[in-house]
CSV table of C-alpha atoms and ligand atoms in Angstrom, one decimal:
chain,number,residue,atom,x,y,z
B,1,MET,CA,0.0,0.0,0.0
B,2,LYS,CA,1.2,3.5,-0.8
B,3,PHE,CA,-0.1,6.8,0.4
B,4,ASN,CA,-1.1,9.1,-2.5
B,5,ASN,CA,-0.5,12.4,-0.6
B,6,ILE,CA,-3.9,13.6,-1.6
B,7,ASN,CA,-5.2,16.6,0.3
B,8,VAL,CA,-2.4,16.5,2.9
B,9,HIS,CA,-1.7,19.7,4.7
B,10,ILE,CA,1.7,20.1,6.5
B,11,SER,CA,2.5,23.4,8.3
B,12,PRO,CA,5.7,24.9,7.2
B,13,LEU,CA,6.4,25.3,11.0
B,14,ALA,CA,6.2,21.5,11.4
B,15,LYS,CA,9.4,19.4,11.6
B,16,ILE,CA,9.0,16.1,9.8
B,17,GLY,CA,11.8,13.6,10.3
B,18,LYS,CA,13.5,11.3,7.7
B,19,ASN,CA,11.5,8.6,6.0
B,20,VAL,CA,8.2,9.7,7.5
B,21,LYS,CA,5.0,8.6,5.6
B,22,ILE,CA,1.9,10.7,5.8
B,23,GLY,CA,-1.5,9.5,4.6
B,24,ASP,CA,-4.2,11.1,2.6
B,25,ASN,CA,-6.4,13.9,4.2
B,26,THR,CA,-4.1,14.3,7.1
B,27,ILE,CA,-3.3,17.6,8.7
B,28,ILE,CA,-0.1,18.4,10.6
B,29,TYR,CA,-0.4,21.8,12.4
B,30,ASP,CA,2.3,24.3,13.5
B,31,ASN,CA,5.1,23.2,15.8
B,32,VAL,CA,4.6,19.5,15.4
B,33,GLU,CA,7.7,17.4,15.4
B,34,ILE,CA,7.5,13.9,14.0
B,35,GLY,CA,10.5,11.5,14.5
B,36,ASP,CA,12.2,9.6,11.8
B,37,ASP,CA,10.7,6.5,10.3
B,38,SER,CA,7.2,7.2,11.6
B,39,ILE,CA,3.9,6.6,9.8
B,40,VAL,CA,0.9,8.8,10.1
B,41,CYS,CA,-2.0,7.2,8.3
B,42,ASN,CA,-5.0,8.6,6.5
B,43,ASN,CA,-7.4,11.2,8.0
B,44,CYS,CA,-5.3,12.1,11.1
B,45,VAL,CA,-4.9,15.5,12.8
B,46,ILE,CA,-1.6,16.0,14.6
B,47,GLY,CA,-1.2,19.2,16.7
B,48,GLU,CA,-4.9,20.1,16.8
B,49,PRO,CA,-5.0,23.7,18.0
B,50,LEU,CA,-6.4,24.5,21.5
B,51,ASN,CA,-9.5,26.5,22.1
B,52,SER,CA,-7.7,29.9,22.2
B,53,TYR,CA,-6.7,29.4,18.6
B,54,TYR,CA,-10.2,30.4,17.6
B,55,SER,CA,-10.3,33.6,19.6
B,56,ASN,CA,-6.7,34.8,19.9
B,57,ASP,CA,-5.1,36.3,16.7
B,58,ASN,CA,-1.6,35.9,18.3
B,59,TYR,CA,-2.1,32.2,19.1
B,60,THR,CA,1.0,30.1,19.0
B,61,ASN,CA,0.5,26.3,18.8
B,62,PRO,CA,2.3,24.5,21.6
B,63,ILE,CA,5.0,22.0,20.6
B,64,THR,CA,3.8,18.5,19.9
B,65,VAL,CA,6.3,15.7,19.7
B,66,ILE,CA,5.8,12.2,18.1
B,67,GLY,CA,8.8,10.0,18.8
B,68,LYS,CA,10.7,8.1,16.1
B,69,ASN,CA,9.3,4.8,14.7
B,70,SER,CA,5.7,5.7,15.7
B,71,LEU,CA,2.6,4.4,13.9
B,72,ILE,CA,-0.5,6.6,14.1
B,73,ARG,CA,-3.5,4.8,12.6
B,74,SER,CA,-6.3,6.4,10.7
B,75,HIS,CA,-8.7,8.9,12.3
B,76,THR,CA,-6.4,9.7,15.2
B,77,ILE,CA,-6.6,13.2,16.5
B,78,ILE,CA,-3.8,14.5,18.8
B,79,TYR,CA,-4.0,17.9,20.3
B,80,ALA,CA,-1.1,20.3,20.5
B,81,GLY,CA,1.1,20.2,23.5
B,82,SER,CA,1.4,16.5,23.8
B,83,ARG,CA,4.6,14.5,23.7
B,84,PHE,CA,5.2,10.8,23.0
B,85,GLY,CA,8.3,8.8,23.2
B,86,HIS,CA,9.6,6.5,20.4
B,87,HIS,CA,7.6,3.6,19.1
B,88,PHE,CA,4.3,5.2,20.0
B,89,MET,CA,1.3,3.5,18.4
B,90,THR,CA,-2.4,4.2,18.1
B,91,GLY,CA,-5.4,2.3,16.8
B,92,HIS,CA,-8.2,3.9,14.8
B,93,THR,CA,-10.4,6.8,15.9
B,94,VAL,CA,-8.3,7.8,18.9
B,95,ILE,CA,-8.7,11.2,20.6
B,96,ILE,CA,-5.8,12.5,22.7
B,97,ARG,CA,-6.1,15.9,24.2
B,98,GLU,CA,-3.4,18.5,25.1
B,99,GLU,CA,-0.6,18.0,27.6
B,100,THR,CA,-0.6,14.2,27.3
B,101,ILE,CA,2.9,13.0,28.1
B,102,MET,CA,3.9,9.4,27.3
B,103,GLY,CA,7.2,7.6,27.6
B,104,ALA,CA,8.5,5.2,24.9
B,105,HIS,CA,6.6,2.2,23.4
B,106,CYS,CA,3.2,3.2,24.6
B,107,SER,CA,0.1,2.1,22.6
B,108,VAL,CA,-3.4,3.5,22.7
B,109,GLY,CA,-6.2,1.2,21.3
B,110,THR,CA,-9.0,1.9,18.9
B,111,LEU,CA,-11.7,4.4,20.2
B,112,CYS,CA,-9.8,5.5,23.3
B,113,ASP,CA,-10.3,8.9,24.7
B,114,ILE,CA,-7.5,10.5,26.7
B,115,GLU,CA,-8.7,13.8,28.1
B,116,GLY,CA,-5.2,15.5,28.5
B,117,TYR,CA,-2.9,16.6,31.3
B,118,VAL,CA,-2.0,13.0,32.0
B,119,THR,CA,1.4,11.3,32.3
B,120,PHE,CA,2.3,7.7,31.3
B,121,GLY,CA,5.6,5.9,31.8
B,122,ASN,CA,7.1,3.6,29.3
B,123,TYR,CA,5.4,0.6,27.7
B,124,CYS,CA,1.9,1.4,28.8
B,125,ARG,CA,-0.9,-0.2,26.8
B,126,LEU,CA,-4.5,0.9,26.6
B,127,HIS,CA,-6.7,-1.6,24.9
B,128,SER,CA,-9.8,-0.4,23.0
B,129,TYR,CA,-12.5,1.9,24.4
B,130,VAL,CA,-10.6,3.2,27.4
B,131,ASN,CA,-11.4,6.6,28.9
B,132,ILE,CA,-8.6,8.4,30.8
B,133,GLY,CA,-9.7,11.5,32.7
B,134,GLN,CA,-7.5,14.6,33.2
B,135,HIS,CA,-4.7,14.4,35.8
B,136,SER,CA,-4.4,10.6,35.7
B,137,LYS,CA,-0.9,9.2,36.2
B,138,LEU,CA,0.2,5.8,34.9
B,139,GLY,CA,3.6,4.3,35.8
B,140,ASN,CA,5.6,1.9,33.6
B,141,PHE,CA,4.2,-1.2,32.0
B,142,VAL,CA,0.6,-0.5,33.1
B,143,PHE,CA,-1.9,-2.3,30.9
B,144,VAL,CA,-5.6,-1.1,30.8
B,145,TYR,CA,-8.2,-3.3,29.3
B,146,PRO,CA,-11.5,-2.4,27.4
B,147,TYR,CA,-14.1,-0.1,28.7
B,148,VAL,CA,-12.1,1.1,31.8
B,149,ASN,CA,-12.9,4.6,33.1
B,150,PHE,CA,-10.5,6.8,35.0
B,151,THR,CA,-12.7,9.5,36.7
B,152,ASN,CA,-11.5,12.8,38.3
B,153,ASP,CA,-14.4,14.8,39.7
B,154,PRO,CA,-15.4,13.4,43.1
B,155,HIS,CA,-18.9,15.0,43.2
B,156,PRO,CA,-19.8,16.2,39.7
B,157,PRO,CA,-20.2,18.9,38.6
B,158,SER,CA,-17.3,20.6,40.4
B,159,THR,CA,-14.1,22.3,39.6
B,160,ILE,CA,-12.1,19.6,41.4
B,161,CYS,CA,-10.0,17.5,39.1
B,162,VAL,CA,-7.9,14.7,40.7
B,163,GLY,CA,-7.1,11.7,38.6
B,164,PRO,CA,-6.2,8.2,39.7
B,165,THR,CA,-2.6,7.1,40.0
B,166,ILE,CA,-1.4,3.6,38.9
B,167,GLY,CA,1.9,2.1,39.9
B,168,ASP,CA,4.4,0.2,37.6
B,169,PHE,CA,3.3,-3.2,36.2
B,170,SER,CA,-0.3,-3.0,37.5
B,171,GLN,CA,-3.1,-4.4,35.3
B,172,ILE,CA,-6.6,-2.8,35.2
B,173,ALA,CA,-9.1,-5.4,33.9
B,174,ALA,CA,-12.2,-4.7,31.7
B,175,HIS,CA,-15.0,-2.4,32.8
B,176,ALA,CA,-13.2,-1.2,36.0
B,177,VAL,CA,-13.9,2.3,37.2
B,178,LEU,CA,-11.3,4.2,39.2
B,179,LEU,CA,-12.8,6.9,41.4
B,180,PRO,CA,-11.1,10.3,41.6
B,181,GLY,CA,-7.7,10.3,43.3
B,182,ALA,CA,-7.7,6.4,43.7
B,183,GLN,CA,-4.1,5.2,44.2
B,184,VAL,CA,-3.3,1.8,42.9
B,185,GLY,CA,0.1,0.6,43.9
B,186,LYS,CA,2.7,-1.4,41.9
B,187,ASN,CA,2.1,-5.0,40.6
B,188,CYS,CA,-1.6,-4.9,41.4
B,189,LEU,CA,-4.5,-6.5,39.6
B,190,VAL,CA,-7.8,-4.6,39.5
B,191,GLY,CA,-10.5,-7.2,38.7
B,192,VAL,CA,-13.1,-7.0,36.0
B,193,ASN,CA,-16.1,-4.6,36.8
B,194,THR,CA,-14.3,-3.3,39.9
B,195,THR,CA,-15.0,0.2,41.3
B,196,VAL,CA,-11.8,1.3,43.0
B,197,VAL,CA,-12.9,3.5,45.9
B,198,ASN,CA,-9.9,3.2,48.3
B,199,ASP,CA,-6.2,3.0,47.8
B,200,VAL,CA,-4.8,-0.4,46.8
B,201,PRO,CA,-1.5,-1.5,48.3
B,202,ASP,CA,1.3,-2.9,46.1
B,203,GLY,CA,0.8,-6.5,45.0
B,204,SER,CA,-2.9,-6.6,45.8
B,205,VAL,CA,-5.9,-8.0,43.9
B,206,VAL,CA,-8.9,-5.7,44.3
B,207,SER,CA,-12.4,-6.8,43.2
B,208,GLY,CA,-16.1,-5.8,43.5
B,209,ASN,CA,-18.2,-2.7,44.0
B,210,PRO,CA,-17.0,-1.1,46.2
B,211,GLY,CA,-13.6,-2.7,45.4
B,212,LYS,CA,-12.2,-4.8,48.3
B,213,ILE,CA,-8.8,-6.3,48.6
B,214,VAL,CA,-9.4,-10.0,47.9
B,215,GLY,CA,-5.9,-11.3,47.9
B,216,ARG,CA,-2.4,-10.9,46.7
B,217,THR,CA,-1.4,-11.2,43.0
B,218,ALA,CA,1.2,-13.7,44.1
B,219,TRP,CA,-1.6,-16.1,45.1
B,220,ILE,CA,-3.0,-16.3,41.6
B,221,ARG,CA,-2.0,-19.7,40.0
B,222,SER,CA,-1.0,-19.9,36.3
B,223,LYS,CA,-3.6,-21.3,33.9
B,224,GLU,CA,-0.9,-22.1,31.4
B,225,GLU,CA,-0.4,-25.8,30.6
B,226,GLY,CA,2.3,-27.3,32.7
B,227,LYS,CA,2.6,-24.3,35.0
B,228,GLU,CA,-0.7,-24.9,36.9
B,229,ASN,CA,1.0,-25.0,40.3
B,230,THR,CA,3.1,-21.9,39.9
B,231,SER,CA,2.3,-18.3,40.7
B,232,TYR,CA,1.5,-16.3,37.5
B,233,TYR,CA,2.5,-13.0,39.1
B,234,PRO,CA,4.7,-11.0,38.9
B,235,TRP,CA,3.7,-11.4,35.3
B,236,ILE,CA,7.0,-10.0,34.1
B,237,TYR,CA,8.4,-13.6,34.6
B,238,ASN,CA,5.6,-15.2,32.5
B,239,PHE,CA,4.8,-12.7,29.8
B,240,ASP,CA,7.2,-11.2,27.3
B,241,ARG,CA,5.3,-10.5,24.1
B,242,GLY,CA,6.4,-7.1,22.9
B,243,MET,CA,8.4,-6.6,26.1
B,244,PRO,CA,12.0,-5.3,26.1
B,245,TRP,CA,13.1,-8.5,28.0
B,246,LYS,CA,11.8,-10.8,25.3
B,247,GLY,CA,14.2,-13.7,24.8
B,248,ILE,CA,16.4,-12.8,27.7
B,249,GLY,CA,14.1,-12.6,30.7
B,250,TYR,CA,13.2,-9.7,33.0
B,251,ASP,CA,16.1,-10.1,35.4
B,252,LYS,CA,18.8,-10.2,32.6
B,253,TRP,CA,17.1,-7.1,31.1
B,254,VAL,CA,17.4,-5.2,34.4
B,255,GLU,CA,21.0,-6.5,34.8
B,256,ASP,CA,21.9,-5.2,31.4
B,257,GLY,CA,20.6,-1.7,32.3
B,258,SER,CA,16.8,-1.8,31.5
B,259,LYS,CA,17.3,-0.3,28.1
B,260,ILE,CA,14.0,0.8,26.4
H,301,COA,C1,-21.1,8.4,45.0
H,301,COA,C2,-19.9,9.2,45.4
H,301,COA,C3,-20.1,10.7,45.2
H,301,COA,C4,-19.6,8.8,46.8
H,301,COA,O1,-18.4,9.5,47.2
H,301,COA,P1,-18.1,9.9,48.7
H,301,COA,O2,-19.4,10.5,49.3
H,301,COA,O3,-16.9,10.7,48.8
H,301,COA,O4,-18.0,8.5,49.4
H,301,COA,P2,-16.9,8.0,50.5
H,301,COA,O5,-15.5,8.0,49.7
H,301,COA,O6,-16.9,8.9,51.7
H,301,COA,O7,-17.3,6.6,50.8
H,301,COA,C5,-18.4,6.3,51.6
H,301,COA,C6,-18.7,4.8,51.6
H,301,COA,O8,-19.3,4.4,50.3
H,301,COA,C7,-18.4,3.6,49.6
H,301,COA,N1,-18.5,4.1,48.2
H,301,COA,C8,-18.1,5.3,47.8
H,301,COA,N2,-18.3,5.4,46.5
H,301,COA,C9,-18.8,4.2,46.1
H,301,COA,C10,-19.2,3.7,44.8
H,301,COA,N3,-19.2,4.4,43.7
H,301,COA,N4,-19.7,2.4,44.7
H,301,COA,C11,-19.8,1.7,45.9
H,301,COA,N5,-19.4,2.1,47.1
H,301,COA,C12,-18.9,3.4,47.2
H,301,COA,C13,-17.0,3.7,50.2
H,301,COA,O9,-16.3,2.5,50.1
H,301,COA,C14,-17.4,4.0,51.7
H,301,COA,O10,-17.7,2.7,52.3
H,301,COA,P3,-17.3,2.5,53.8
H,301,COA,O11,-18.0,3.5,54.6
H,301,COA,O12,-17.8,1.1,54.1
H,301,COA,O13,-15.8,2.6,53.8
H,301,COA,C15,-18.7,8.7,44.5
H,301,COA,O14,-18.5,7.3,44.6
H,301,COA,C16,-18.9,9.0,43.0
H,301,COA,O15,-19.5,8.3,42.3
H,301,COA,N6,-18.2,10.1,42.5
H,301,COA,C17,-18.4,10.5,41.1
H,301,COA,C18,-17.2,10.1,40.2
H,301,COA,C19,-17.5,10.4,38.8
H,301,COA,O16,-18.0,9.6,38.0
H,301,COA,N7,-17.3,11.7,38.4
H,301,COA,C20,-17.6,12.2,37.1
H,301,COA,C21,-16.7,11.8,36.0
H,301,COA,S1,-15.1,12.5,36.2
C-alpha cells in the first residue's frame, strides 16, 4: 500500500523527520515534530490547536512531539502540547487531548479517549474503548483493558480534578472504574467490573463494587499448561510478548541496564 498524498496539509512550521510517511487527508499543524521512520495514516490530525486558537489572533500552537518509529493509525486526533516517546502507536479513531505526556513504546487502542494533562511511563498499553480523565498518572508497564474509566471529579459537577494514579506493572481489567484520586500501587490487579474506591497497596488484587482487597497477585495460579501449580505474578516472569526483556528474561534485562 502506498499513500497518495492527496489533500495532505503540513504546516511549514512542522518538523518532519526522515522517511516519515503521511496518509491522505491528514493535517499536521504548526510546531509538530515527527520523529524519523514514523507513519501517520489517513485522516489524522496532529497538533490540533487549542480553544484559544479560535479567539486569539496571536495564538502560538504549543509544541507536539511524536517520537521516532511511531505508527499513528487512521482517524487519530492528537491535540497540540502532547509528547510521545519513540515507538508510539495508536489504533483507529483515537482522541488524545493536550498535555498528554507518554514515555516510549506506549500504545493506545481503537476508540480510546485521553482527556489530556496526563502522564504515562514507558510501555503502557491501553486496549480499545478506554477513557482516561485529566490528571491521571500511569507508571511503567501499566496495561488497561477495554471499557475502563479513570474519573477525576469526586462530586460532579465541580471544579475539582484529581485523577487516579497507577503504579508500575499494574493491570486494570475490563470495565473497571477508578474513582477520583484512587491510588493503585505497583504490581496490582484490578479485577473486571471493579470500582476502585480506596487505595490499593502494592501487589494486591482488588475486586467488586466497592472494590475490596481480595488477595495478593502472588496467590494467583497460572492457567498455562504445565505451569498450573506456579504463581503467575509477577507477570514479568511469565509474559514477554512485545516486552524489552523478550528472549532474555526480565532479570537479565534489568542486569543489562533496563534499556528501552
Ligand atoms: C457516589 C460518590 C459521590 C460517593 O463518594 P463519597 O461521598 O466521597 O464516598 P466516600 O468515599 O466517603 O465513601 C463512603 C462509603 O461508600 C463507599 N463508596 C463510595 N463510592 C462508592 C461507589 N461508587 N460504589 C460503591 N461504594 C462506594 C465507600 O467504600 C465507603 O464505604 P465504607 O464507609 O464502608 O468505607 C462517588 O462514589 C462517586 O460516584 N463520585 C463521582 C465520580 C464520577 O464519576 N465523576 C464524574 C466523571 S469524572
